[in-house]
CSV table of C-alpha atoms and ligand atoms in Angstrom, one decimal:
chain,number,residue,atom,x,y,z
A,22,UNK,CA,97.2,100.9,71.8
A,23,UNK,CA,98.3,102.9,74.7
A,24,UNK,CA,98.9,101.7,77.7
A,25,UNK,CA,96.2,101.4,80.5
A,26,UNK,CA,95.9,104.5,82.5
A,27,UNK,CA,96.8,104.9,85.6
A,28,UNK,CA,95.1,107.5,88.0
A,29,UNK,CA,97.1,109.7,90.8
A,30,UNK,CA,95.7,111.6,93.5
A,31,UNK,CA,98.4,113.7,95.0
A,32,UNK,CA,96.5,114.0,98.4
A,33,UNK,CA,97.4,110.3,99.1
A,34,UNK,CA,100.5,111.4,100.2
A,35,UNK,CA,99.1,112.9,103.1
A,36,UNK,CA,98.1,109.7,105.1
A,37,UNK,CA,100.7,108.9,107.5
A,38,UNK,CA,99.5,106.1,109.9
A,39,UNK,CA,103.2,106.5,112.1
A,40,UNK,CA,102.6,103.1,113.2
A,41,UNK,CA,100.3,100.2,113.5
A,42,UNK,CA,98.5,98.8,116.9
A,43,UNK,CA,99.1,95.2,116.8
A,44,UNK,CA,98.7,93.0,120.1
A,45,UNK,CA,98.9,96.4,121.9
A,46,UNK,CA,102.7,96.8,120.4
A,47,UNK,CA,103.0,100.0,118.3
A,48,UNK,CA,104.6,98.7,115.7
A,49,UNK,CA,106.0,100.6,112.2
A,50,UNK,CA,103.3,101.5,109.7
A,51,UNK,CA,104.1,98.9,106.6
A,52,UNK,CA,101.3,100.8,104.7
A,53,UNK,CA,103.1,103.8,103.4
A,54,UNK,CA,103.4,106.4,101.2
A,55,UNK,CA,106.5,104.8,99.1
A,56,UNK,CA,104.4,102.5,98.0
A,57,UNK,CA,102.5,104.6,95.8
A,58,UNK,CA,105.9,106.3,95.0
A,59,UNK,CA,107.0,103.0,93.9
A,60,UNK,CA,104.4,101.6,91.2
A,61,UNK,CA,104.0,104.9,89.8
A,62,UNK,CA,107.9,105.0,89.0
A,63,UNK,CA,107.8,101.8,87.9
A,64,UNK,CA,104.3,102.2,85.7
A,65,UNK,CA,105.6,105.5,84.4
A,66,UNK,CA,108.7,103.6,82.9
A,67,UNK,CA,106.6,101.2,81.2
A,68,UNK,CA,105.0,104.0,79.9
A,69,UNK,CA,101.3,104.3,81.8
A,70,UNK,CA,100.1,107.6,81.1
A,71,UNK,CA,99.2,109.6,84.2
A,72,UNK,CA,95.7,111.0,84.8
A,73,UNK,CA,94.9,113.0,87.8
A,74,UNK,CA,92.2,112.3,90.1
A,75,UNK,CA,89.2,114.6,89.5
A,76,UNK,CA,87.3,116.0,92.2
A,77,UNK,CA,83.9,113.9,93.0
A,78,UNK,CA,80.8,114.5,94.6
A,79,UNK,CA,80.2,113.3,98.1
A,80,UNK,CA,77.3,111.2,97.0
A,81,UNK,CA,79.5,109.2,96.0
A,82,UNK,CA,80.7,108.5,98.8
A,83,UNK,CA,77.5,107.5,100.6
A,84,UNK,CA,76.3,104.8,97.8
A,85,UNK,CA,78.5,102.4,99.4
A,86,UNK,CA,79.0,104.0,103.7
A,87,UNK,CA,76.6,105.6,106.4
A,88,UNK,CA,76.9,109.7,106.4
A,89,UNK,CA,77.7,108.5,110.4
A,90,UNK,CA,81.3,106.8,109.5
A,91,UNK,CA,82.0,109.8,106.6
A,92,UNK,CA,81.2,112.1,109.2
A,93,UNK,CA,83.1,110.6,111.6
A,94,UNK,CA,86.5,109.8,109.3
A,95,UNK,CA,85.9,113.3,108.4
A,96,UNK,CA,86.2,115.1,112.0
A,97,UNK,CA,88.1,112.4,113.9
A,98,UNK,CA,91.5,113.6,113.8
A,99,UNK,CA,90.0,117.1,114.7
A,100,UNK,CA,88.3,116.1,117.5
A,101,UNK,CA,91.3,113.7,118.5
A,102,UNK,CA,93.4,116.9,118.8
A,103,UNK,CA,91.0,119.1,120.2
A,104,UNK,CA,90.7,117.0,123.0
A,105,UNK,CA,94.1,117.4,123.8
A,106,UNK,CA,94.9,113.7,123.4
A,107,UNK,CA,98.2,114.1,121.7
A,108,UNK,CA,99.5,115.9,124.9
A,109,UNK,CA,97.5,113.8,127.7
A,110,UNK,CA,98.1,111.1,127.2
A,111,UNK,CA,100.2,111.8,124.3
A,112,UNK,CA,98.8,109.5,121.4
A,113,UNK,CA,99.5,111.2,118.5
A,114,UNK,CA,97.1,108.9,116.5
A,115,UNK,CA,93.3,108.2,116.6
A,116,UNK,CA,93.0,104.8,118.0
A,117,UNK,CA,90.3,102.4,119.2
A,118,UNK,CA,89.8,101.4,123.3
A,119,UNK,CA,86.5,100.5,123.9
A,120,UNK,CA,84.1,98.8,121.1
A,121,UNK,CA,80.1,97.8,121.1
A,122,UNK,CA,80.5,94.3,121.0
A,123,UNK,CA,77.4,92.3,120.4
A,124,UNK,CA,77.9,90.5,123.5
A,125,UNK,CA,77.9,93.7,125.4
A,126,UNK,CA,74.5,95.0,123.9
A,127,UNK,CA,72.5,92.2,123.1
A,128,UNK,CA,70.0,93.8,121.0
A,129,UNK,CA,70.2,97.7,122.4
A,130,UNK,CA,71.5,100.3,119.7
A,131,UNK,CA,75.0,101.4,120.4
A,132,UNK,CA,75.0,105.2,121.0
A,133,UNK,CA,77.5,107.7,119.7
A,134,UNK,CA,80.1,107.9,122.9
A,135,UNK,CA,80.3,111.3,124.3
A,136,UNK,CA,84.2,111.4,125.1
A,137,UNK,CA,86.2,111.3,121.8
A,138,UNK,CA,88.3,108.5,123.2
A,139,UNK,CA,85.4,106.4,123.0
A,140,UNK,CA,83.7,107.0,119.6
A,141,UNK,CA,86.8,105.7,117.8
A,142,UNK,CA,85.1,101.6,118.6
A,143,UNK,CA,82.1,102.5,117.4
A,144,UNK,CA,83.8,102.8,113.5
A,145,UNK,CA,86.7,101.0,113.8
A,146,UNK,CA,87.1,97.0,114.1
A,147,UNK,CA,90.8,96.9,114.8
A,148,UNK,CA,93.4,98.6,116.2
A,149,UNK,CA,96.0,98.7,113.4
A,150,UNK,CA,94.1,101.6,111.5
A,151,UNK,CA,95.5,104.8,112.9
A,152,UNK,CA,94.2,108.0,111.6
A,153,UNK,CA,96.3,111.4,111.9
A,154,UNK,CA,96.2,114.6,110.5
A,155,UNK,CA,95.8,114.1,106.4
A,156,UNK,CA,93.5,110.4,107.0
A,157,UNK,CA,91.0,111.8,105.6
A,158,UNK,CA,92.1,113.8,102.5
A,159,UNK,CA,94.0,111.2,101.8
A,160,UNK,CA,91.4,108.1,102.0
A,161,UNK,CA,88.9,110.8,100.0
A,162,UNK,CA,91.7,111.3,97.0
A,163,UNK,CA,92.1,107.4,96.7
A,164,UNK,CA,88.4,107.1,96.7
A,165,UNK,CA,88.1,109.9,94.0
A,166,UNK,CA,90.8,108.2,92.3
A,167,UNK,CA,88.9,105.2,91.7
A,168,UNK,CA,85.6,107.4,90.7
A,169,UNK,CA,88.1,108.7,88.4
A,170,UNK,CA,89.4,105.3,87.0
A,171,UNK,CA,85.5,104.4,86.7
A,172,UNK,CA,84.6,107.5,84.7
A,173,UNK,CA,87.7,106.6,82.2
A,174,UNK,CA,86.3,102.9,81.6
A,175,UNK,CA,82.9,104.7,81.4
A,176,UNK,CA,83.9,107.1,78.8
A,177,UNK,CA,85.2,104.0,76.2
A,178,UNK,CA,88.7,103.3,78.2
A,179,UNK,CA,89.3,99.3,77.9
A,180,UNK,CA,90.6,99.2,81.5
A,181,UNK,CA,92.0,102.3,84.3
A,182,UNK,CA,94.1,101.7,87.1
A,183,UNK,CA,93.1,103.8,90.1
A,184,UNK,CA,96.9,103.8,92.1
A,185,UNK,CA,94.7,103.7,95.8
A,186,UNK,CA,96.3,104.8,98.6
A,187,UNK,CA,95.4,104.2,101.4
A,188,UNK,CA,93.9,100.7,100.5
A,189,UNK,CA,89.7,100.2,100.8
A,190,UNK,CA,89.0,96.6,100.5
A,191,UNK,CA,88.3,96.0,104.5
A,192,UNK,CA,85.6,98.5,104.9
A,193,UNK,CA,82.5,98.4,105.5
A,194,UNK,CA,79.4,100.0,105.2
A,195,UNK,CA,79.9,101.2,108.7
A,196,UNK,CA,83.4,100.1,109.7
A,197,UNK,CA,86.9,100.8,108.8
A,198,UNK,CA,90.0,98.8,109.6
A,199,UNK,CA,92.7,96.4,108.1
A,200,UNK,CA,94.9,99.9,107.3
A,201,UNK,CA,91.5,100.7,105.1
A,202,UNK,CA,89.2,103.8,105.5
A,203,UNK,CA,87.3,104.0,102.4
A,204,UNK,CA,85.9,101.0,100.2
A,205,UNK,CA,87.3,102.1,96.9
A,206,UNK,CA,86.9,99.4,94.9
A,207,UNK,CA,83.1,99.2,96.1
A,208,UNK,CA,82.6,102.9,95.4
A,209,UNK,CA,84.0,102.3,91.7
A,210,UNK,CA,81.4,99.2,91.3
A,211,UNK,CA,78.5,101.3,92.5
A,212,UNK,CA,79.4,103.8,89.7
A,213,UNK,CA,79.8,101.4,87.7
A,214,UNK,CA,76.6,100.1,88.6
A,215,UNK,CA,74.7,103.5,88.7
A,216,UNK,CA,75.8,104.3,85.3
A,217,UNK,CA,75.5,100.8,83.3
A,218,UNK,CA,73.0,98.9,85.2
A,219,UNK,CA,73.8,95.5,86.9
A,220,UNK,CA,75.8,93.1,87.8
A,221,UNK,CA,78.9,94.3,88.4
A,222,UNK,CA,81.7,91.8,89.3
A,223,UNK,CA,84.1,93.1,91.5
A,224,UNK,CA,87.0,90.6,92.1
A,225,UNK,CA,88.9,90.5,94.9
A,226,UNK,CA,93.2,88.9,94.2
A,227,UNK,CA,94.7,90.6,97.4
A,228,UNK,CA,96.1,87.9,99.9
A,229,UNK,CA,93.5,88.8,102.4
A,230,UNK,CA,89.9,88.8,102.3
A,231,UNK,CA,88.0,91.3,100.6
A,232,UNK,CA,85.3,91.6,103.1
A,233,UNK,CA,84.0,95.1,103.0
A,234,UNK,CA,82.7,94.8,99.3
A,235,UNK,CA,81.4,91.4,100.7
A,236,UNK,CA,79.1,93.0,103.7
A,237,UNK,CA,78.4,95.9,101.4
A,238,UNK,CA,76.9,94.0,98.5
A,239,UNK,CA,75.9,90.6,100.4
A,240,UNK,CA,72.1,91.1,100.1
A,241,UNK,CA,72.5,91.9,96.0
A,242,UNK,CA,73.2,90.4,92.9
A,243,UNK,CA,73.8,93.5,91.3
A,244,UNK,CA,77.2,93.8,92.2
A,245,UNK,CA,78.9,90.0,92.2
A,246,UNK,CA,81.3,89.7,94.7
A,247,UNK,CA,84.1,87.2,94.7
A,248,UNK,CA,87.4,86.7,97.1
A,249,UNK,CA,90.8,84.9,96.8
A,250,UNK,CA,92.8,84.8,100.4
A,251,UNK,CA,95.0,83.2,102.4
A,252,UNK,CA,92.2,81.1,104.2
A,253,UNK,CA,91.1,82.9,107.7
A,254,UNK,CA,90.4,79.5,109.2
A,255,UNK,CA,94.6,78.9,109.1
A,256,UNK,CA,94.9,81.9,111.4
A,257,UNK,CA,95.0,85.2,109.1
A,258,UNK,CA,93.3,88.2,109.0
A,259,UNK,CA,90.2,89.3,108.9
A,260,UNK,CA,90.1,85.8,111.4
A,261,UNK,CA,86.1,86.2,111.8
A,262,UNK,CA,84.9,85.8,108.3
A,263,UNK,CA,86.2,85.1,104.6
A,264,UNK,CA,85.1,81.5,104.9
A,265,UNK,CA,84.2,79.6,101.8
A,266,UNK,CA,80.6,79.3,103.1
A,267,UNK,CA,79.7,82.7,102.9
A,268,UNK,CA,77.9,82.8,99.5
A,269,UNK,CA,75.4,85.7,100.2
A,270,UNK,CA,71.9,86.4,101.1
A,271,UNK,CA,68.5,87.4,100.2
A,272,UNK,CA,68.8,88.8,96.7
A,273,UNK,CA,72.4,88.2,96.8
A,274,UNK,CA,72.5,84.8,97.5
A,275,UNK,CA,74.4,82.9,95.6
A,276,UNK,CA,76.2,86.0,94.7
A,277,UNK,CA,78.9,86.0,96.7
A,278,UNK,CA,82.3,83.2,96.4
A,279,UNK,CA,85.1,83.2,98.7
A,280,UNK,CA,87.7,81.1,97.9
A,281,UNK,CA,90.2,80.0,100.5
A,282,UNK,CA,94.0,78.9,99.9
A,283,UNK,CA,95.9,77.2,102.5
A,284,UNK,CA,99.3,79.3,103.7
A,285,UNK,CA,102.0,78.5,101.3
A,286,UNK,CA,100.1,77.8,98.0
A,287,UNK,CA,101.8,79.1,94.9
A,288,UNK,CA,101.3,79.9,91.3
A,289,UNK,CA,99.1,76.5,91.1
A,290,UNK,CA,96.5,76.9,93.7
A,291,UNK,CA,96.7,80.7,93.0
A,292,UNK,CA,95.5,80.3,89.5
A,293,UNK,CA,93.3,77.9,90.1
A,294,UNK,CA,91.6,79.9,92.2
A,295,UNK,CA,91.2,82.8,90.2
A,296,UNK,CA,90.4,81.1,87.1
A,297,UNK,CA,87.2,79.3,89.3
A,298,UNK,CA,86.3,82.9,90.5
A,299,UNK,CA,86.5,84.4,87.2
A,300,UNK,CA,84.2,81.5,85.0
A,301,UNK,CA,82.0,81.6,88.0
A,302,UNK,CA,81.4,85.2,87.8
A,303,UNK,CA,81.1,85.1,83.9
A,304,UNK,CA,78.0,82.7,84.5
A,305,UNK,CA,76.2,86.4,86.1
A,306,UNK,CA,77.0,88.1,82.6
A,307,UNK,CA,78.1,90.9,84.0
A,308,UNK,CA,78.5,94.2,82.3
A,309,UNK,CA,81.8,95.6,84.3
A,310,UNK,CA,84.5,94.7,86.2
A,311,UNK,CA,86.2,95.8,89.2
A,312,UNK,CA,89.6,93.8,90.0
A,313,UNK,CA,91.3,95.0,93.9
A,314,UNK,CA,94.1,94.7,92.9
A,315,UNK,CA,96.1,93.7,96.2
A,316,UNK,CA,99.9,92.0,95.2
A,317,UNK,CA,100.2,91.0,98.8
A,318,UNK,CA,99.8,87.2,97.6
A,319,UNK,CA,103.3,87.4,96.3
A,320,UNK,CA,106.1,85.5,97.4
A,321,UNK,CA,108.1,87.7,100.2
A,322,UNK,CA,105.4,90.1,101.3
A,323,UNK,CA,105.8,90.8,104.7
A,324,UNK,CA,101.9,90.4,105.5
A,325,UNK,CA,101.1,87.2,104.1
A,326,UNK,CA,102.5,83.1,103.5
A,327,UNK,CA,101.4,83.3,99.4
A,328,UNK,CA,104.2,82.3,97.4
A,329,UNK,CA,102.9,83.6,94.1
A,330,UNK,CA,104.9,84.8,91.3
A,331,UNK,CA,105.3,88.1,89.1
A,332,UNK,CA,104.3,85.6,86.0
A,333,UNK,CA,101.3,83.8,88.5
A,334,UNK,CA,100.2,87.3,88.5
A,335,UNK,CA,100.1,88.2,85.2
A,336,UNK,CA,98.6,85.0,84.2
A,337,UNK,CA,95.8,85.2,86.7
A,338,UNK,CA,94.8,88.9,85.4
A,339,UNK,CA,95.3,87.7,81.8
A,340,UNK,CA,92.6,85.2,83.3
A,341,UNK,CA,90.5,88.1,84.0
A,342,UNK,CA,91.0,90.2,81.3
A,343,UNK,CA,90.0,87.6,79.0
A,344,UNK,CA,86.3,88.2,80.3
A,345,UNK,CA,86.1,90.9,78.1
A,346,UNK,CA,84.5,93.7,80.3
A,347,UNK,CA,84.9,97.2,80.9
A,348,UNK,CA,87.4,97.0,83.6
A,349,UNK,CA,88.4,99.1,87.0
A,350,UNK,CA,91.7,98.3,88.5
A,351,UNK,CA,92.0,99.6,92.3
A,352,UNK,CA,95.4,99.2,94.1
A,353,UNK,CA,94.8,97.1,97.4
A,354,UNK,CA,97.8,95.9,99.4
A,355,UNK,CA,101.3,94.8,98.5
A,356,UNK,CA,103.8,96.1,101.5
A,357,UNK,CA,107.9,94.9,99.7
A,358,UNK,CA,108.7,98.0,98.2
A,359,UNK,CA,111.1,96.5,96.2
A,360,UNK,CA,108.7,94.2,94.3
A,361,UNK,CA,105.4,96.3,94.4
A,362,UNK,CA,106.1,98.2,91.5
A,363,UNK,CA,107.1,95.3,89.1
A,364,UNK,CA,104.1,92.9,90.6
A,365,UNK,CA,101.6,95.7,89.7
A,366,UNK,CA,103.3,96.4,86.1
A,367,UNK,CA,102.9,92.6,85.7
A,368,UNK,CA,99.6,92.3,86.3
A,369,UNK,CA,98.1,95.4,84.3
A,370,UNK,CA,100.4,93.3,81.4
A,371,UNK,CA,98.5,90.4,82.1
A,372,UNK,CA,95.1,92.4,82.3
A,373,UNK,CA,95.9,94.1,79.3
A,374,UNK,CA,97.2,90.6,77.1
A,375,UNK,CA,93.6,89.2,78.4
A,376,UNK,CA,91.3,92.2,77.2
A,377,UNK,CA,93.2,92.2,73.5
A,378,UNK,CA,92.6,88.4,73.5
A,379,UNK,CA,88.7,89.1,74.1
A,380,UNK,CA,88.5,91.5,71.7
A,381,UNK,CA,90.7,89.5,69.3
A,382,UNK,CA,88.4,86.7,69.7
A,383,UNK,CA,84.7,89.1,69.3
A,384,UNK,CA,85.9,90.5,66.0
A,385,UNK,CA,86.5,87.0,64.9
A,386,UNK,CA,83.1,85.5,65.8
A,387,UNK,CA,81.8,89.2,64.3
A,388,UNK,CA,83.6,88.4,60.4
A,389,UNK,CA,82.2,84.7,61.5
A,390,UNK,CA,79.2,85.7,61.7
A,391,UNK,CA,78.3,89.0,60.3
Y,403,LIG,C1,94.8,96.1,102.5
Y,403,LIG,C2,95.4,95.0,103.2
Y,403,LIG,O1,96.2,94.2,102.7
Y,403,LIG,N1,95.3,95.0,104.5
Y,403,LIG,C3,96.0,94.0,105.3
Y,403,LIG,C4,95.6,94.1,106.7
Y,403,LIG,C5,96.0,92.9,107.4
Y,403,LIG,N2,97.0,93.2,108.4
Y,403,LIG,C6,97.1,92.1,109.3
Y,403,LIG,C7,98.2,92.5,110.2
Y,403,LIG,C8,98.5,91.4,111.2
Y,403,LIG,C9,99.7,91.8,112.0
Y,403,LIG,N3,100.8,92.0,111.3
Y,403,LIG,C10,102.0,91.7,112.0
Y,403,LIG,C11,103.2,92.2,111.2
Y,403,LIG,C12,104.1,91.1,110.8
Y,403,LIG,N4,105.0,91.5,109.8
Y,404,LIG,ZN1,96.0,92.3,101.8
């Protein structure tokens, strides 16, 4: 058997945040294009064939975000420059400065701002997500990257690994932030969903929240969505939701299970956690899955207290490949360079040992029974 696929979209290169906003401090960019650089060295070694990223229909696109945040993603650096920003006041990046906060509107619909300087709050719900000159292509490859990794899986592949960059797993239907412009992993389950029916799990191992799949999918169970993170209530990002109580709505409820892990859990906790989301979402029989795929929970990433291991890692996607689905890997975050490439090889192991192990076990209640 050949190794899982992994998909490459050379336009990801082009995304150079420069820097990111935090507490007003411009600080350096840890979401960058080395990472990429990085797993695929280290995939190619193991011996991952490499499929490029096919071109994909906008439509796409909108089954998960408003035409208004495309549209805007799409023209923002642009307009940005137009506007002779980069020269007066000389910001060289598409930032936020003024936002339509609830508590501002009350219940009046916030317009598009006029002045480019303001428009940027109306999409974005941070100030770490800097857009420059190749945002856009580059967001739009890592999204048809993941369409790509879909089609593979849809086409008989066991499992594809879409190598996303920049990360989506923060976005949401209207909003973009946490270094995220596009919801790739949300896209891929809506393919996935559009092509095989429902539910679709999409799984969520990166050390921060997946919230943008959450908001996107909160009101349906036809795309299950589950989180493992560093728990927002001990002070981490996305701070304003990711809480254990958030199980869904309407349709969806019920169809939604964050899971919460205190800063400085381990291998132990880690797996625990994962093995609950994953026999939880087996209870929805789904017929896919998506995995983001984030290896920020590891021990010595800059961005977050998880102490888990390359082996936690592993086991945990062994966990998930042992469901048995079709499965979608997208890259979410990570930030060491010098472990990224190992931690993702680990887990597509892992993912890989799990899906044999399925299949092993099918064939034998098959001769069983047939
Ligand atoms: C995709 C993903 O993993 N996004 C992570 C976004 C969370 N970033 C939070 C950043 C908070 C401030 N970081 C200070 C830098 C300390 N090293
Ligand atoms: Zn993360």
């Amino acid at each position: 058997m050949t190794a899982i696929p992994l998909v490459w979209s050379e336009a990801q290169r082009l995304h150079d945040p420069g820097a990111e906003i935090w507490v007003g401090v411009r600080a350096p960019a840890v979401e960058v294009a080395a990472r990429a650089d990085a797993i695929r060295a280290e995939l190619e070694l193991a011996g991952h064939p490499v499929v490029a990223a096919a071109q994909q229909p906008d439509r796409a696109l909108e089954a998960v975000h408003d035409r208004a945040l495309l549209d805007f993603l799409a023209s923002a650096w642009r307009e940005w420059e137009a506007s002779g920003l980069p020269q007066d006041p000389g910001q060289d990046r598409v930032v936020p400065y003024f936002f339509p906060h609830p508590g501002l509107l009350g219940t009046l619909t916030p317009v598009l701002p006029a002045a480019t300087w303001a428009r940027t709050g109306h999409f974005a719900f941070d100030t770490m997500t800097l857009i420059g000159p190749g945002t856009w292509e580059a967001a739009r490859g890592a999204a048809h990257a993941a369409l790509t990794a879909a089609d593979l899986v849809l086409a008989g592949e066991r499992a594809a690994y879409a190598c996303c960059r920049p990360p989506g797993h923060h976005v949401t239907r209207s909003a973009y932030g946490g270094c995220c412009y596009l919801n790739n992993g949300a896209i891929a389950a809506a393919q996935l969903l559009a092509a095989l029916g429902g539910p679709i799990a999409l799984l969520d191992v990166d050390a921060h929240h997946g919230n943008g799949a959450q908001g996107i999918f909160y009101d349906t169970a036809d795309v299950v969505t589950g989180s493992v993170h560093v728990d927002p209530g001990a002070g981490w990002f996305p701070h304003f939701l990711g809480f254990a109580g958030e199980e869904g709505a309407a349709a969806g409820a019920g169809a939604n299970r964050n899971v919460v892990l205190a800063p400085g859990a381990g291998d132990g906790p880690w797996l625990a956690a994962v093995g609950e989301l994953a026999r939880w979402a087996r209870g929805f029989e789904p017929r896919a899955l998506v995995i983001a795929l984030g290896v920020d929970a590891a021990a010595g990433d800059p961005e977050s207290p998880l102490r888990v291991t390359a082996g936690g890692l592993r086991a945990g996607c062994r966990e998930l490949g042992a469901l048995g689905l079709p499965s979608v890997v997208v890259q979410e975050g990570g930030y060491d360079l010098a472990t990224i490439g190992p931690l993702v090889r680990a887990a597509l192991e892992g993912l890989d040992d799990g899906l044999a192990a399925a299949a092993a076990a099918t064939r034998g209640s098959e001769l069983a029974h047939g």
